[in-house]
Amino acid sequence: MRSLWTLLALPLLLSSLVLVAAFGVAAFFLECARRISCRHSIDPSDAFFEDPNSLRKVPCPSIFDQAEKYLSLIIPAFNEEYRLPGAFIETINYLQRRSASDKSFSYEVLIVDDGSSDRTSEVAFDFVRKYKIENVRVLLLGRNHGKGEAIRKGMLHSRGELLLMLDADGATKITDLEKLESQICTLAEKVKELNPGDQSMKLSDIEVAAFGSRARLEKQALTTRKWYRNLLMKSFHLVVLLTVGPGIRDTQTLLTNLTAARKLFTNMRLKRWCFDVELVYLCKHLGILMTEVCVNWLEIPGSKVRLTSIISMLFELVLIRLGYGLGIWKICN
C-alpha cells in the first residue's frame, strides 16, 4: 500500500512543482509588463542641447511642435568612438550635397549618446563644432538605457517633417534614404487618390512608415555566416512572426513622418532590443500604413549582440505579447 501511495504522490508532486513554476514565470512576466505600462510623457523643459561653440544651451524641441526641417536623422550611439566617425562623415557628405542641389531639402542630425563610457560624446561634439548646432546636435542620456530608448528620445526631440533612424556603425547607408522616401510618397499618393475631395492633404498629414529591410540579402547571409548565427536568425524571425504576424520581415532602419512618429514614439515602451518589433505592432494597431523596402546592408565588425542579447530579445517579445494582448499596455491614438 505504501508503494502505491508513493507511485501516486510522485506524479502529483511533480505536477504541483510544474504548476507553481508556471505561475511563477507568468507572474514575473506580468509584473515586468505592469512596471512599464505607463505611457511616456514629454517634458523638454529640462532638456537642452549644448552648443560647444557659443557655450549656450539650446532648449530641446518637442515632436509636437511644427516641423522646422525636412529631415531629422537620429543616430543612437553607445561606445561608438571608433565606428561613428566613418559613418557620420559619409552621412553628412550626402546630406550636404543634397542640400546644395535642392534648396527645399533641410536637415538635422541628432546623435543620441546612450551613456557611453568611451569618447563617443567628445567625437560627437567635434562634429557639432564643425557643422554647427543648427545642423548637428548631441543629446546626452547620462546613463545607458538601450538603443530603443535612445531612438525614442531622439525622435521626441526632433524637428523634421520626415524622421529617419540610422545605426552609428554605418551598416545601413544614408544613400538608401531616397528609396524609403519614394515608397512613403507612393503610399501617401494612394491615400490621396482615395480622398479626392481633400486637395489640401500633405505628406505630413498621412500616417506612413517605411522599414528598411535586408530580407533580400538573407540567402547571401546564409552562405557566409556561421551555422549557429543562421539558426539564431531563422529562429528569431519565426518568433517575430508569431508575435506581430506577417507583413514586415526585417527592420534595419525606419523612415516615418511627423504625424505617425507622434503616435509611435509616445506609445513605444521597450527600451532595448525589440523596440523595432514593437513599432511594427503599433503600426498595425494604430492603422499606420507601412511598407518594407530592400536596403543595402553590411555586417560591420564590433557587433554588441551576444547570447545574452538573444535571451533578452525573446524576453521582450513575450512582453509585447502579454503587455498588449492582455491590455496591460494601452495604445493611445
XYZ file of C-alpha atoms in Angstrom:
333
model
C 0.000 0.000 0.000
C 2.828 2.399 0.861
C 4.484 1.798 -2.504
C 1.169 2.557 -4.237
C 0.896 5.871 -2.409
C 4.489 6.630 -3.338
C 3.751 5.974 -7.008
C 0.707 8.268 -6.869
C 2.366 11.026 -4.841
C 5.393 11.416 -7.106
C 3.425 12.491 -10.234
C 1.252 14.774 -8.104
C 4.328 16.385 -6.585
C 5.960 16.890 -9.976
C 2.734 18.309 -11.417
C 2.448 20.716 -8.493
C 6.025 21.882 -8.925
C 5.497 22.451 -12.656
C 2.277 24.359 -11.945
C 3.929 26.521 -9.309
C 6.846 27.213 -11.646
C 4.483 28.133 -14.495
C 2.526 30.505 -12.262
C 5.797 31.996 -11.012
C 7.070 32.636 -14.552
C 3.714 34.094 -15.610
C 3.631 36.358 -12.542
C 7.181 37.515 -13.292
C 6.358 38.445 -16.889
C 3.128 40.167 -15.869
C 4.910 42.215 -13.226
C 7.586 43.255 -15.742
C 4.872 44.304 -18.192
C 2.980 46.197 -15.469
C 6.054 48.186 -14.445
C 6.455 49.675 -17.916
C 2.738 50.111 -18.633
C 2.713 53.881 -18.177
C 2.555 55.987 -21.314
C 5.605 58.162 -21.862
C 5.318 61.853 -21.246
C 7.308 64.553 -22.980
C 8.895 67.260 -20.889
C 11.509 69.089 -22.953
C 11.669 71.957 -20.454
C 14.557 70.364 -18.541
C 16.410 69.057 -21.604
C 18.974 71.065 -23.553
C 21.428 70.703 -26.385
C 24.847 72.163 -25.628
C 26.477 74.382 -28.222
C 30.260 73.875 -27.823
C 30.962 76.934 -29.968
C 28.981 79.539 -28.008
C 28.678 77.513 -24.758
C 24.984 78.357 -24.676
C 22.187 75.859 -24.008
C 19.551 75.312 -26.706
C 16.183 74.017 -25.407
C 15.171 70.694 -26.907
C 12.172 70.972 -29.236
C 9.158 68.691 -28.971
C 7.875 66.395 -31.673
C 4.520 68.130 -31.200
C 5.979 71.433 -32.405
C 5.649 72.443 -36.036
C 8.346 70.925 -38.255
C 11.332 73.214 -38.969
C 13.357 70.818 -41.127
C 12.569 68.449 -43.952
C 14.560 65.569 -42.417
C 15.658 64.609 -38.916
C 18.251 61.846 -38.782
C 18.537 60.108 -35.409
C 21.729 58.145 -34.677
C 21.805 56.195 -31.390
C 25.362 55.709 -30.139
C 26.721 53.620 -27.288
C 30.513 53.310 -27.104
C 30.886 54.147 -30.794
C 34.072 56.219 -30.545
C 35.709 54.339 -33.422
C 32.787 53.390 -35.686
C 30.821 56.647 -35.521
C 33.263 58.949 -37.413
C 33.329 56.934 -40.650
C 29.552 56.515 -40.792
C 28.928 60.152 -39.843
C 31.278 61.642 -42.461
C 29.675 59.548 -45.207
C 26.232 60.625 -43.993
C 26.933 64.352 -43.618
C 28.595 64.495 -47.037
C 25.455 63.062 -48.636
C 23.202 65.468 -46.745
C 25.334 68.477 -47.696
C 25.430 67.519 -51.379
C 21.682 67.038 -51.478
C 21.038 70.278 -49.629
C 23.273 72.164 -52.080
C 21.433 70.799 -55.115
C 17.929 71.040 -53.626
C 17.171 74.212 -51.633
C 13.974 72.673 -50.228
C 15.994 69.921 -48.545
C 16.888 70.925 -44.993
C 18.172 68.518 -42.376
C 19.423 67.936 -38.872
C 21.498 65.072 -37.471
C 20.777 64.170 -33.862
C 23.379 61.932 -32.210
C 21.999 60.392 -29.016
C 24.803 59.285 -26.688
C 23.285 56.444 -24.675
C 25.543 56.728 -21.634
C 28.796 55.827 -23.394
C 31.879 55.140 -21.260
C 34.357 55.961 -24.038
C 34.945 59.173 -26.066
C 31.726 58.941 -28.106
C 30.358 62.235 -26.776
C 33.661 64.048 -27.450
C 33.694 62.762 -31.029
C 30.063 63.815 -31.469
C 30.685 67.334 -30.097
C 33.586 67.740 -32.515
C 31.025 67.296 -35.294
C 28.804 69.971 -33.724
C 31.759 72.389 -33.672
C 32.491 71.726 -37.315
C 28.968 71.605 -38.776
C 27.174 73.950 -36.297
C 24.370 73.194 -33.867
C 21.682 74.135 -36.382
C 22.624 71.032 -38.369
C 24.152 68.641 -35.833
C 23.070 68.163 -32.237
C 24.105 65.824 -29.421
C 21.672 64.551 -26.797
C 23.325 63.062 -23.700
C 21.260 60.481 -21.800
C 23.650 60.308 -18.862
C 23.407 56.539 -18.375
C 22.808 53.588 -20.657
C 19.128 52.913 -21.325
C 19.204 50.885 -24.540
C 19.043 51.530 -28.271
C 15.248 51.742 -28.283
C 15.175 54.436 -25.624
C 17.946 56.395 -27.347
C 15.950 56.416 -30.592
C 12.726 57.295 -28.778
C 14.378 60.259 -27.041
C 15.870 61.456 -30.314
C 12.564 61.175 -32.146
C 10.683 63.071 -29.427
C 13.147 65.979 -29.678
C 13.351 66.201 -33.468
C 12.293 68.992 -35.830
C 11.838 67.124 -39.112
C 8.819 66.518 -41.287
C 10.403 63.137 -42.025
C 12.271 61.210 -39.340
C 14.915 58.581 -40.055
C 16.768 56.296 -37.670
C 20.189 55.012 -38.710
C 22.787 52.957 -36.822
C 26.098 54.516 -35.812
C 28.142 51.686 -37.321
C 27.245 52.504 -40.919
C 25.793 49.045 -41.656
C 22.862 50.727 -43.426
C 23.722 53.541 -45.815
C 22.180 57.025 -45.948
C 22.001 56.717 -49.751
C 19.028 54.358 -49.299
C 17.046 57.306 -47.921
C 15.709 58.044 -51.396
C 14.307 54.502 -51.721
C 12.478 54.903 -48.428
C 11.222 58.369 -49.388
C 9.915 57.057 -52.698
C 7.907 54.313 -51.028
C 6.469 56.691 -48.436
C 5.405 59.100 -51.199
C 3.820 56.200 -53.116
C 1.791 55.217 -50.049
C 0.767 58.834 -49.487
C -0.356 59.215 -53.104
C -2.558 56.136 -52.768
C -4.231 57.699 -49.729
C -4.764 60.950 -51.653
C -6.377 59.022 -54.504
C -8.812 57.523 -52.018
C -9.638 61.029 -50.731
C -10.015 63.100 -53.934
C -12.120 65.729 -52.175
C -9.310 66.763 -49.822
C -6.828 68.625 -52.026
C -5.113 70.261 -49.034
C -3.771 66.940 -47.719
C 0.034 66.974 -47.345
C 2.590 64.212 -46.815
C 2.868 65.127 -43.141
C -0.896 64.625 -42.715
C -0.799 60.965 -43.767
C 0.476 58.401 -41.269
C 3.069 56.258 -43.059
C 6.208 54.290 -42.182
C 8.822 52.573 -44.349
C 11.015 49.866 -42.813
C 14.404 49.291 -44.410
C 14.933 45.541 -44.790
C 17.850 43.250 -45.613
C 15.462 40.366 -46.420
C 16.690 40.030 -49.991
C 20.232 39.574 -48.628
C 19.206 36.637 -46.427
C 20.308 33.957 -48.917
C 23.745 35.562 -49.143
C 23.952 35.751 -45.343
C 23.145 32.051 -45.043
C 26.176 31.138 -47.138
C 28.653 33.457 -45.399
C 27.609 33.350 -41.757
C 28.377 30.614 -39.236
C 25.690 27.961 -38.799
C 24.711 28.984 -35.262
C 24.154 32.618 -36.329
C 21.907 31.431 -39.158
C 19.987 29.228 -36.711
C 19.513 32.150 -34.349
C 18.398 34.407 -37.220
C 15.821 31.902 -38.508
C 14.525 31.154 -35.016
C 14.213 34.821 -34.174
C 12.328 35.561 -37.423
C 9.873 32.777 -36.546
C 9.267 34.179 -33.063
C 8.769 37.674 -34.528
C 6.207 36.256 -36.974
C 4.312 34.649 -34.106
C 4.475 37.878 -32.097
C 3.341 40.534 -34.582
C 2.089 38.484 -37.530
C 3.080 38.622 -41.215
C 3.925 41.767 -43.137
C 7.358 43.116 -42.223
C 10.228 40.592 -42.203
C 13.112 42.811 -41.150
C 13.616 46.249 -39.598
C 17.155 47.556 -40.067
C 16.053 51.171 -40.329
C 12.870 53.233 -40.275
C 11.670 56.332 -42.083
C 8.400 57.801 -40.923
C 6.678 61.160 -40.950
C 5.844 63.554 -38.155
C 2.198 62.545 -37.747
C 2.967 58.842 -37.449
C 6.045 59.412 -35.265
C 3.998 61.311 -32.698
C 1.819 58.241 -32.160
C 4.562 55.628 -32.407
C 7.138 57.126 -30.072
C 4.717 58.258 -27.371
C 3.331 54.702 -27.194
C 6.581 52.744 -27.531
C 7.692 51.115 -24.288
C 10.576 48.738 -24.938
C 13.963 50.357 -24.384
C 16.478 47.867 -25.693
C 16.394 45.175 -28.352
C 12.896 44.584 -29.712
C 11.646 48.160 -29.933
C 11.511 47.833 -33.746
C 9.242 44.779 -33.479
C 7.031 46.795 -31.147
C 6.931 49.612 -33.724
C 5.616 47.158 -36.337
C 2.980 46.018 -33.833
C 1.985 49.617 -33.107
C 1.753 50.476 -36.819
C -0.700 47.632 -37.319
C -2.864 48.587 -34.345
C -2.784 52.341 -34.983
C -3.662 51.920 -38.650
C -0.379 53.452 -39.835
C 0.396 52.468 -43.414
C 3.714 50.646 -43.640
C 5.922 49.142 -46.301
C 9.131 47.107 -46.419
C 11.947 48.433 -48.598
C 15.079 46.464 -49.506
C 18.211 48.377 -48.491
C 21.924 47.726 -48.745
C 23.441 46.323 -45.566
C 26.963 45.415 -44.463
C 27.985 43.367 -41.451
C 30.320 45.694 -39.562
C 32.825 44.252 -37.035
C 32.163 45.120 -33.399
C 28.581 43.891 -33.023
C 27.195 44.193 -29.493
C 24.808 41.236 -29.932
C 25.687 38.357 -27.592
C 23.930 35.180 -26.454
C 22.510 37.108 -23.517
C 21.159 39.628 -26.043
C 19.197 36.848 -27.786
C 17.686 35.829 -24.437
C 16.746 39.468 -23.769
C 15.138 39.710 -27.221
C 12.972 36.647 -26.586
C 12.030 38.061 -23.187
C 10.938 41.356 -24.758
C 8.920 39.565 -27.461
C 6.977 37.782 -24.707
C 6.424 41.164 -23.016
C 4.956 42.551 -26.266
C 2.563 39.629 -26.489
C 1.486 39.830 -22.855
C 1.539 43.610 -22.478
C -0.676 44.363 -25.459
C -2.528 41.038 -25.613
C -3.804 41.308 -22.039
C -4.447 45.048 -22.272
C -1.784 45.951 -19.698
C -0.200 48.308 -22.232
C -2.762 50.746 -23.579
C -2.361 52.219 -27.049
C -3.282 55.906 -27.207
C -4.251 57.440 -30.547
